[in-house]
């Protein structure tokens, strides 16, 4: 097993052991690519949503929220282009009968070349020691340069073939690269064909037209554009934000909660004057990158990936990629969607989707810049980045989840040192005072060391211990998760110590 697979398995096992994520319907052997969030998982998820909502809606006067229904009129999906074009190219191996996304087979081939470049770098770093300059090495080493040219060439080919819907060229590329099925080991492939990713269903008992589970939350915002603009008296530029479930019948859903068939998106559509979209596109690219970096999960773990080949609705698009254990992958997309969606809804519904701009005395269809982040992917990014094992002296190890404290499921654990002498009563009193402001956890079972370990593994930033001295002078010890340093403080100061670490303004400024 490769190192990253090992680490990733640890994350999955940790999620289950500590009540973050469970396999859906586990007692029936599970349902592939569906997951349930446990007691700690839902707290973390809610905290991510809150942080996003505060930074997008609450601190921006010109952004408001919406919660649109998952079911929408079927014409919505004709107008948006999803009925005709929301497809993935799939291919089957005739021997193993396994199905793959044709483009991801080629992407995996590219990842292998990328891994070779990493190996070259590691070897060179060993050879040159402190003198090693990675940037210089990758831009001058002949072997690395040749590998990079091959990667660029393949990326260009995939994009061209996909955007021109040239399915036979995709198959030829797979054959030319001699890509084999990982299960059967053969290259006995079927032709490539398109597969629509929307889930279909029907409303009521009578047979009526097909209904779809929404594959993105964005369309709920577009169809409500004028409702929101008029009722909230918004002036362009303004945004509408929404958090909600989306559904895609992914051909291969894997890598735990990275690619699921039911997932949650946090999207914001920003409506601007035509011609000003590129300015706002750059603004939102930078603003969203700053948001990610505000969580201090390592600036080197993020990068932009600007798209060269664009979706039918976009005139610019970029992904914010995060370095997961399986490589840099898309975490959020920023798209300049032009006026495509509003114009198309106007055409299909027959209703005007125009905005009258008083400043310039003109009506127009606004252009849209979208930010779209997957909540589950953000959850996974946080988990994989935070989980570590460290030595804490005497050969003892601890597992600790160094989650940004603002997002930790539990902010403080309240722990009476023993179950007697009035310590539990005192601890419960402190718990009562704190739990209105913070999610706290009371625990009196097990040794104090074991209780600390459990809270470390959940990512609780503070453990407050009530001991004999607490009963005499109203002090407690407060232990910091990351440094493990314990300080004795007056009980009345606990609230301000926790607030100092977990308040929004600390992150948002
Ligand atoms: N409205 C634009 C849109 O939906 P997208 O790039 O298809 O754009 C946006 O999706 C984000 O949603 C992605 O960056 C990713 O974080 C998340 N996402 C997409 N498909 C997903 C899936 N199958 N499972 C989990 N998250 C997914």
XYZ file of C-alpha atoms and ligand atoms in Angstrom:
536
model
C 0.000 0.000 0.000
C 1.329 3.456 -0.831
C 1.886 5.908 1.959
C -0.982 8.157 0.894
C -3.421 5.254 0.803
C -2.340 4.376 4.338
C -2.858 7.932 5.547
C -6.205 8.195 3.802
C -7.394 4.936 5.361
C -6.463 6.383 8.749
C -8.624 9.444 8.088
C -11.604 7.242 7.150
C -11.139 5.004 10.209
C -10.774 8.066 12.450
C -13.981 9.570 11.055
C -15.862 6.441 12.011
C -14.256 5.849 15.420
C -14.918 9.392 16.625
C -18.413 9.879 15.210
C -17.602 12.178 12.279
C -18.729 10.134 9.249
C -20.433 6.735 8.909
C -21.121 4.663 5.822
C -24.787 5.152 4.909
C -27.083 2.195 5.772
C -24.084 0.347 7.165
C -26.187 -2.442 8.686
C -27.227 -3.380 5.124
C -23.566 -3.359 4.042
C -23.763 0.271 3.016
C -24.692 2.134 -0.135
C -21.760 3.160 -2.264
C -20.776 6.832 -2.192
C -23.421 7.751 0.420
C -22.337 8.815 3.867
C -23.963 9.932 7.112
C -22.471 12.578 9.362
C -22.283 11.592 13.045
C -22.525 13.804 16.163
C -19.078 15.372 15.746
C -19.373 15.458 11.961
C -22.577 17.468 11.958
C -21.063 20.004 14.377
C -18.010 20.425 12.145
C -20.193 20.671 9.054
C -22.426 23.298 10.680
C -19.385 25.290 11.772
C -18.000 25.298 8.214
C -21.399 26.461 6.912
C -21.560 29.203 9.566
C -18.093 30.446 8.713
C -18.934 30.534 5.012
C -22.308 32.211 5.608
C -20.817 34.850 7.915
C -18.063 35.691 5.463
C -20.283 35.693 2.376
C -23.652 36.985 3.602
C -23.423 38.579 7.046
C -20.404 40.803 6.465
C -21.337 41.849 2.933
C -24.199 44.330 2.735
C -24.754 43.469 -0.913
C -25.151 39.687 -0.503
C -28.347 38.039 0.739
C -29.382 34.433 1.285
C -31.890 32.041 -0.241
C -33.118 28.510 0.379
C -34.690 27.239 -2.840
C -36.450 23.863 -3.217
C -34.506 20.844 -4.476
C -37.295 19.980 -6.937
C -37.630 22.541 -9.704
C -39.736 22.796 -12.831
C -38.214 20.377 -15.400
C -37.743 23.203 -17.917
C -35.165 24.668 -15.528
C -32.776 21.902 -16.550
C -33.481 22.306 -20.237
C -32.722 26.016 -19.951
C -29.560 25.474 -17.933
C -28.217 22.984 -20.487
C -28.083 20.098 -18.013
C -30.536 17.874 -19.935
C -28.425 18.071 -23.093
C -24.912 18.565 -21.817
C -24.442 17.403 -18.210
C -22.693 14.228 -19.274
C -19.596 12.244 -18.410
C -17.838 10.033 -20.989
C -17.867 6.446 -19.768
C -16.079 3.316 -20.931
C -16.347 -0.350 -19.875
C -13.694 -3.009 -19.717
C -15.156 -6.060 -21.450
C -13.192 -8.538 -19.303
C -13.727 -7.159 -15.788
C -17.117 -5.589 -16.667
C -15.944 -2.559 -14.669
C -17.075 0.892 -15.733
C -14.816 3.952 -15.735
C -14.948 7.613 -16.577
C -12.844 7.760 -19.706
C -11.346 11.146 -18.856
C -10.361 10.018 -15.339
C -8.536 6.992 -16.743
C -6.357 9.452 -18.659
C -6.094 11.738 -15.603
C -4.822 8.797 -13.510
C -2.227 8.172 -16.201
C -1.190 11.842 -15.869
C -1.045 11.536 -12.051
C 1.478 8.732 -12.496
C 3.717 11.049 -14.532
C 3.280 13.718 -11.838
C 4.328 11.175 -9.221
C 7.470 10.465 -11.267
C 8.307 14.187 -11.208
C 7.877 14.142 -7.418
C 10.275 11.182 -7.217
C 12.816 13.030 -9.370
C 12.548 16.005 -7.008
C 12.950 13.871 -3.900
C 16.048 12.197 -5.330
C 17.557 15.544 -6.309
C 16.727 17.035 -2.898
C 18.624 14.169 -1.279
C 21.582 14.639 -3.590
C 21.836 18.427 -3.272
C 20.807 18.712 0.390
C 20.240 22.282 1.605
C 21.338 23.709 -1.739
C 18.272 22.196 -3.438
C 16.057 24.719 -5.201
C 12.892 22.958 -6.355
C 11.720 25.715 -8.728
C 15.089 25.827 -10.468
C 15.232 22.033 -10.675
C 11.802 21.576 -12.264
C 12.388 24.379 -14.743
C 15.804 23.117 -15.915
C 16.058 19.343 -15.463
C 15.664 17.739 -18.894
C 13.843 14.634 -17.709
C 11.356 16.653 -15.643
C 10.776 19.061 -18.516
C 10.035 16.182 -20.894
C 7.564 14.709 -18.411
C 5.899 18.120 -18.010
C 5.540 18.494 -21.798
C 3.868 15.082 -21.928
C 1.442 16.120 -19.148
C 0.558 19.398 -20.880
C 0.044 17.624 -24.180
C -2.303 15.047 -22.627
C -4.270 17.698 -20.727
C -4.772 19.639 -23.920
C -5.905 16.536 -25.785
C -8.476 15.563 -23.127
C -9.895 19.082 -23.044
C -10.125 19.318 -26.834
C -11.745 15.911 -27.267
C -14.232 16.506 -24.457
C -15.258 19.973 -25.546
C -15.711 18.786 -29.147
C -17.499 15.635 -27.902
C -15.040 13.524 -29.904
C -15.638 10.222 -28.115
C -13.703 8.045 -30.571
C -10.624 10.276 -30.106
C -10.863 9.740 -26.328
C -10.966 5.975 -26.876
C -7.973 6.147 -29.249
C -6.032 8.130 -26.652
C -6.705 5.446 -24.032
C -5.536 2.786 -26.471
C -2.471 4.774 -27.589
C -1.402 5.218 -23.977
C -1.976 1.484 -23.444
C -4.091 2.183 -20.346
C -5.182 -1.076 -18.765
C -8.125 -1.874 -16.529
C -6.781 -1.990 -12.950
C -8.980 -5.050 -12.251
C -8.557 -7.294 -15.328
C -5.219 -5.854 -16.458
C -6.434 -5.861 -20.085
C -7.074 -3.113 -22.642
C -10.236 -4.729 -23.978
C -12.366 -1.561 -23.951
C -15.848 -0.764 -25.258
C -16.487 2.445 -27.170
C -16.796 5.623 -25.099
C -20.350 6.921 -24.651
C -21.974 9.826 -22.862
C -23.901 9.344 -19.628
C -26.191 12.027 -18.168
C -25.476 12.651 -14.492
C -28.904 13.847 -13.369
C -31.147 11.655 -11.195
C -34.649 11.393 -12.607
C -37.832 10.941 -10.619
C -41.557 11.625 -10.936
C -44.015 13.656 -8.931
C -47.336 12.207 -7.703
C -49.047 9.053 -8.915
C -49.996 10.226 -12.398
C -47.385 9.794 -15.096
C -46.161 13.267 -15.845
C -42.947 14.675 -17.214
C -39.611 13.791 -15.700
C -38.445 15.639 -12.655
C -34.795 15.884 -11.647
C -32.958 16.110 -8.369
C -30.970 19.325 -8.752
C -27.351 18.749 -9.792
C -26.325 22.230 -8.558
C -27.953 24.763 -6.237
C -27.193 27.679 -8.596
C -30.352 27.373 -10.724
C -32.590 28.009 -7.688
C -30.855 31.379 -7.434
C -31.172 32.233 -11.136
C -34.911 31.540 -11.324
C -35.421 33.674 -8.194
C -33.205 36.490 -9.409
C -35.961 39.101 -9.694
C -37.877 37.923 -6.597
C -34.768 38.460 -4.476
C -33.654 41.659 -6.196
C -37.057 43.324 -5.821
C -37.954 42.150 -2.293
C -34.511 42.941 -0.882
C -34.211 46.173 -2.923
C -30.774 45.112 -4.166
C -28.757 47.210 -6.574
C -26.201 45.768 -8.932
C -23.584 44.562 -8.076
C -25.193 42.180 -5.587
C -25.024 38.509 -4.684
C -27.367 35.712 -3.613
C -25.974 32.870 -1.519
C -27.335 29.422 -0.832
C -26.287 26.242 0.972
C -27.971 22.991 0.048
C -27.910 19.467 -1.285
C -27.058 18.605 -4.860
C -27.257 15.206 -6.559
C -25.177 13.695 -9.354
C -25.216 10.145 -10.591
C -21.411 9.985 -10.679
C -20.130 7.017 -12.679
C -17.371 6.457 -10.213
C -17.865 7.945 -6.831
C -14.867 7.279 -4.644
C -12.246 8.718 -2.352
C -14.668 8.694 0.569
C -16.623 11.968 0.759
C -14.597 13.613 -2.032
C -16.948 12.486 -4.796
C -20.446 11.503 -3.714
C -23.799 11.120 -5.407
C -25.544 13.240 -2.763
C -23.511 16.161 -1.479
C -23.811 19.717 -0.281
C -22.785 22.909 -2.039
C -22.264 26.448 -0.759
C -22.801 28.698 -3.772
C -23.030 32.416 -4.380
C -24.123 34.068 -7.626
C -22.911 37.655 -7.969
C -24.869 39.777 -10.478
C -22.879 42.504 -12.237
C -23.052 44.967 -15.117
C -22.129 43.450 -18.509
C -18.503 44.244 -19.220
C -17.558 44.357 -15.521
C -17.550 40.591 -15.038
C -13.784 40.086 -15.367
C -13.085 42.656 -12.648
C -15.477 40.822 -10.292
C -14.190 37.426 -11.367
C -10.674 38.453 -10.247
C -12.119 39.948 -7.056
C -13.932 36.729 -6.109
C -10.982 34.529 -7.034
C -8.802 36.462 -4.606
C -11.444 36.830 -1.919
C -12.203 33.131 -1.886
C -8.513 32.201 -1.791
C -8.070 34.550 1.191
C -11.007 32.829 2.920
C -9.349 29.443 2.551
C -6.007 30.742 3.749
C -7.632 32.418 6.767
C -8.042 28.947 8.244
C -4.255 28.596 8.410
C -4.094 25.113 6.910
C -0.840 25.904 5.067
C -0.679 28.391 2.182
C 1.368 25.884 0.179
C -1.645 23.533 0.136
C -3.688 25.763 -2.186
C -3.315 26.702 -5.814
C -5.441 28.052 -8.649
C -6.110 25.970 -11.712
C -7.337 28.268 -14.483
C -9.455 26.450 -17.074
C -8.449 26.737 -20.691
C -11.446 24.959 -22.141
C -14.623 26.412 -20.746
C -18.128 25.110 -20.108
C -20.824 26.339 -22.527
C -21.959 29.062 -20.096
C -18.578 30.483 -19.018
C -16.098 33.054 -20.323
C -13.582 32.385 -17.514
C -13.236 29.712 -14.828
C -10.737 28.729 -12.192
C -10.603 26.073 -9.491
C -9.120 26.552 -6.067
C -7.316 23.259 -5.605
C -6.313 21.786 -2.267
C -3.532 19.305 -1.651
C -5.445 16.229 -0.505
C -3.552 13.048 0.335
C -4.252 11.873 -3.216
C -2.888 15.064 -4.790
C -4.034 18.599 -5.654
C -7.773 18.415 -6.411
C -10.633 20.843 -6.940
C -12.147 22.228 -3.760
C -14.004 25.250 -5.095
C -14.847 26.664 -8.513
C -15.049 30.351 -9.458
C -16.878 30.839 -12.739
C -17.731 33.845 -14.841
C -21.064 32.524 -16.161
C -21.848 35.466 -18.460
C -25.586 36.186 -18.929
C -26.150 32.643 -20.198
C -28.399 31.334 -17.380
C -30.646 34.392 -17.027
C -31.043 34.728 -20.794
C -31.833 31.079 -21.179
C -34.443 31.131 -18.389
C -35.978 34.184 -20.038
C -36.227 32.244 -23.302
C -37.699 29.056 -21.798
C -40.092 30.736 -19.332
C -41.142 33.657 -21.529
C -40.644 35.921 -18.460
C -38.333 38.938 -18.610
C -35.186 38.591 -16.490
C -34.009 42.181 -16.952
C -32.600 44.608 -14.426
C -33.173 48.353 -14.703
C -29.966 50.149 -13.722
C -30.988 53.612 -12.472
C -27.426 54.895 -12.438
C -27.041 54.498 -16.183
C -30.771 54.591 -17.001
C -30.649 51.294 -18.883
C -32.175 47.805 -18.733
C -29.957 44.782 -19.265
C -29.477 41.102 -18.433
C -26.861 41.024 -15.681
C -23.691 38.963 -15.987
C -22.924 36.506 -13.216
C -19.788 35.531 -11.325
C -20.248 32.382 -9.282
C -18.339 30.941 -6.334
C -19.142 27.282 -5.683
C -17.577 25.193 -2.946
C -18.402 21.624 -1.937
C -19.126 21.458 1.782
C -18.180 17.782 2.013
C -14.888 18.406 0.194
C -14.133 21.255 2.577
C -14.865 18.875 5.465
C -12.470 16.323 3.982
C -9.778 18.966 3.407
C -9.990 19.980 7.074
C -9.934 16.406 8.346
C -7.001 15.282 6.200
C -5.020 18.408 6.997
C -5.668 18.243 10.750
C -5.155 14.605 11.628
C -1.695 13.942 13.036
C 0.120 11.583 15.302
C 2.870 12.986 17.481
C 5.260 11.817 20.141
C 4.622 13.410 23.473
C 7.608 12.115 25.436
C 8.513 8.774 27.036
C 7.843 7.137 23.672
C 4.126 7.840 24.103
C 2.132 8.864 21.026
C -1.059 10.876 20.750
C -3.515 11.268 17.891
C -4.615 14.859 17.597
C -6.961 16.638 15.239
C -5.541 20.139 14.832
C -8.755 21.581 13.408
C -8.915 25.390 13.229
C -10.468 26.034 16.711
C -13.313 28.095 15.231
C -14.501 24.963 13.417
C -13.907 22.384 16.178
C -17.061 20.393 16.943
C -16.563 20.828 20.689
C -14.931 24.007 21.958
C -14.277 22.909 25.541
C -14.430 19.666 27.508
C -15.372 20.098 31.155
C -13.665 17.434 33.227
C -13.943 16.916 37.005
C -10.692 15.301 38.144
C -12.605 12.677 40.163
C -16.251 11.763 40.638
C -16.266 12.808 44.312
C -15.794 15.658 46.805
C -18.177 17.999 44.999
C -16.026 18.211 41.828
C -18.786 16.970 39.468
C -21.217 19.548 40.903
C -18.727 22.367 40.423
C -17.931 21.130 36.901
C -21.620 20.955 35.967
C -22.065 24.553 37.150
C -19.211 25.710 34.894
C -20.615 23.633 32.030
C -24.021 25.336 32.415
C -22.431 28.776 32.249
C -20.400 27.996 29.123
C -22.731 25.870 27.029
C -24.952 28.779 25.977
C -22.031 30.311 24.088
C -19.970 27.269 23.133
C -20.602 23.637 22.319
C -19.136 21.948 25.426
C -18.803 18.346 26.487
C -18.978 17.041 30.072
C -17.036 13.868 30.873
C -16.204 12.218 34.211
C -15.477 8.639 33.127
C -11.893 7.287 32.766
C -8.566 8.706 33.902
C -7.877 12.350 33.128
C -5.105 11.306 30.687
C -7.503 9.118 28.708
C -10.069 11.904 28.626
C -7.464 14.359 27.306
C -6.517 11.888 24.541
C -10.126 11.487 23.471
C -10.638 15.249 23.252
C -7.365 15.608 21.291
C -8.662 13.064 18.791
C -11.907 15.034 18.355
C -10.020 18.310 18.001
C -11.330 20.052 21.141
C -9.155 23.160 21.624
C -9.584 23.351 25.416
C -9.915 20.918 28.323
C -11.059 22.537 31.562
C -10.240 20.437 34.627
C -11.879 20.941 38.001
C -9.694 19.654 40.864
C -9.405 19.939 44.662
C -7.991 23.448 44.453
C -10.978 24.521 42.324
C -13.261 23.848 45.281
C -11.188 26.127 47.497
C -10.300 29.117 45.301
C -12.584 28.913 42.252
C -9.712 28.277 39.829
C -9.455 25.540 37.174
C -6.724 24.272 34.879
C -7.185 24.923 31.194
C -5.227 22.778 28.764
C -4.400 23.876 25.249
C -4.875 21.106 22.630
C -1.889 22.016 20.483
C 0.751 22.882 23.092
C -0.692 20.598 25.812
C 0.314 23.341 28.271
C -1.963 23.578 31.299
C -2.520 26.891 33.006
C -4.315 27.583 36.250
C -6.841 30.354 35.746
C -9.738 31.854 37.597
C -13.035 30.183 36.579
C -14.521 33.542 35.578
C -11.834 33.906 32.873
C -12.627 30.659 31.016
C -15.150 32.306 28.698
C -12.749 35.030 27.538
C -9.906 32.525 26.988
C -12.115 30.371 24.755
C -13.579 33.408 22.947
C -10.099 34.689 22.173
C -9.432 31.547 20.103
C -12.771 30.846 18.495
C -14.274 34.198 17.527
C -15.103 34.949 13.917
C -13.438 38.357 13.835
C -10.056 36.788 14.556
C -10.371 34.790 11.332
C -12.277 37.220 9.164
C -9.995 40.171 9.730
N -22.681 25.594 -9.894
C -21.404 25.250 -10.356
C -21.010 23.892 -10.027
O -21.794 23.095 -9.552
P -18.968 22.267 -10.020
O -17.519 22.554 -10.269
O -19.616 21.189 -10.795
O -19.707 23.663 -10.256
C -18.799 22.929 -7.507
O -19.166 21.978 -8.484
C -18.178 22.242 -6.307
O -19.044 21.231 -5.807
C -16.872 21.512 -6.619
O -15.772 22.392 -6.562
C -16.820 20.472 -5.508
O -16.268 21.022 -4.325
C -18.288 20.165 -5.264
N -18.677 18.894 -5.915
C -18.980 18.696 -7.217
N -19.298 17.411 -7.434
C -19.190 16.764 -6.255
C -19.398 15.413 -5.816
N -19.814 14.458 -6.650
N -19.182 15.103 -4.507
C -18.785 16.070 -3.635
N -18.598 17.355 -3.988
C -18.790 17.714 -5.266
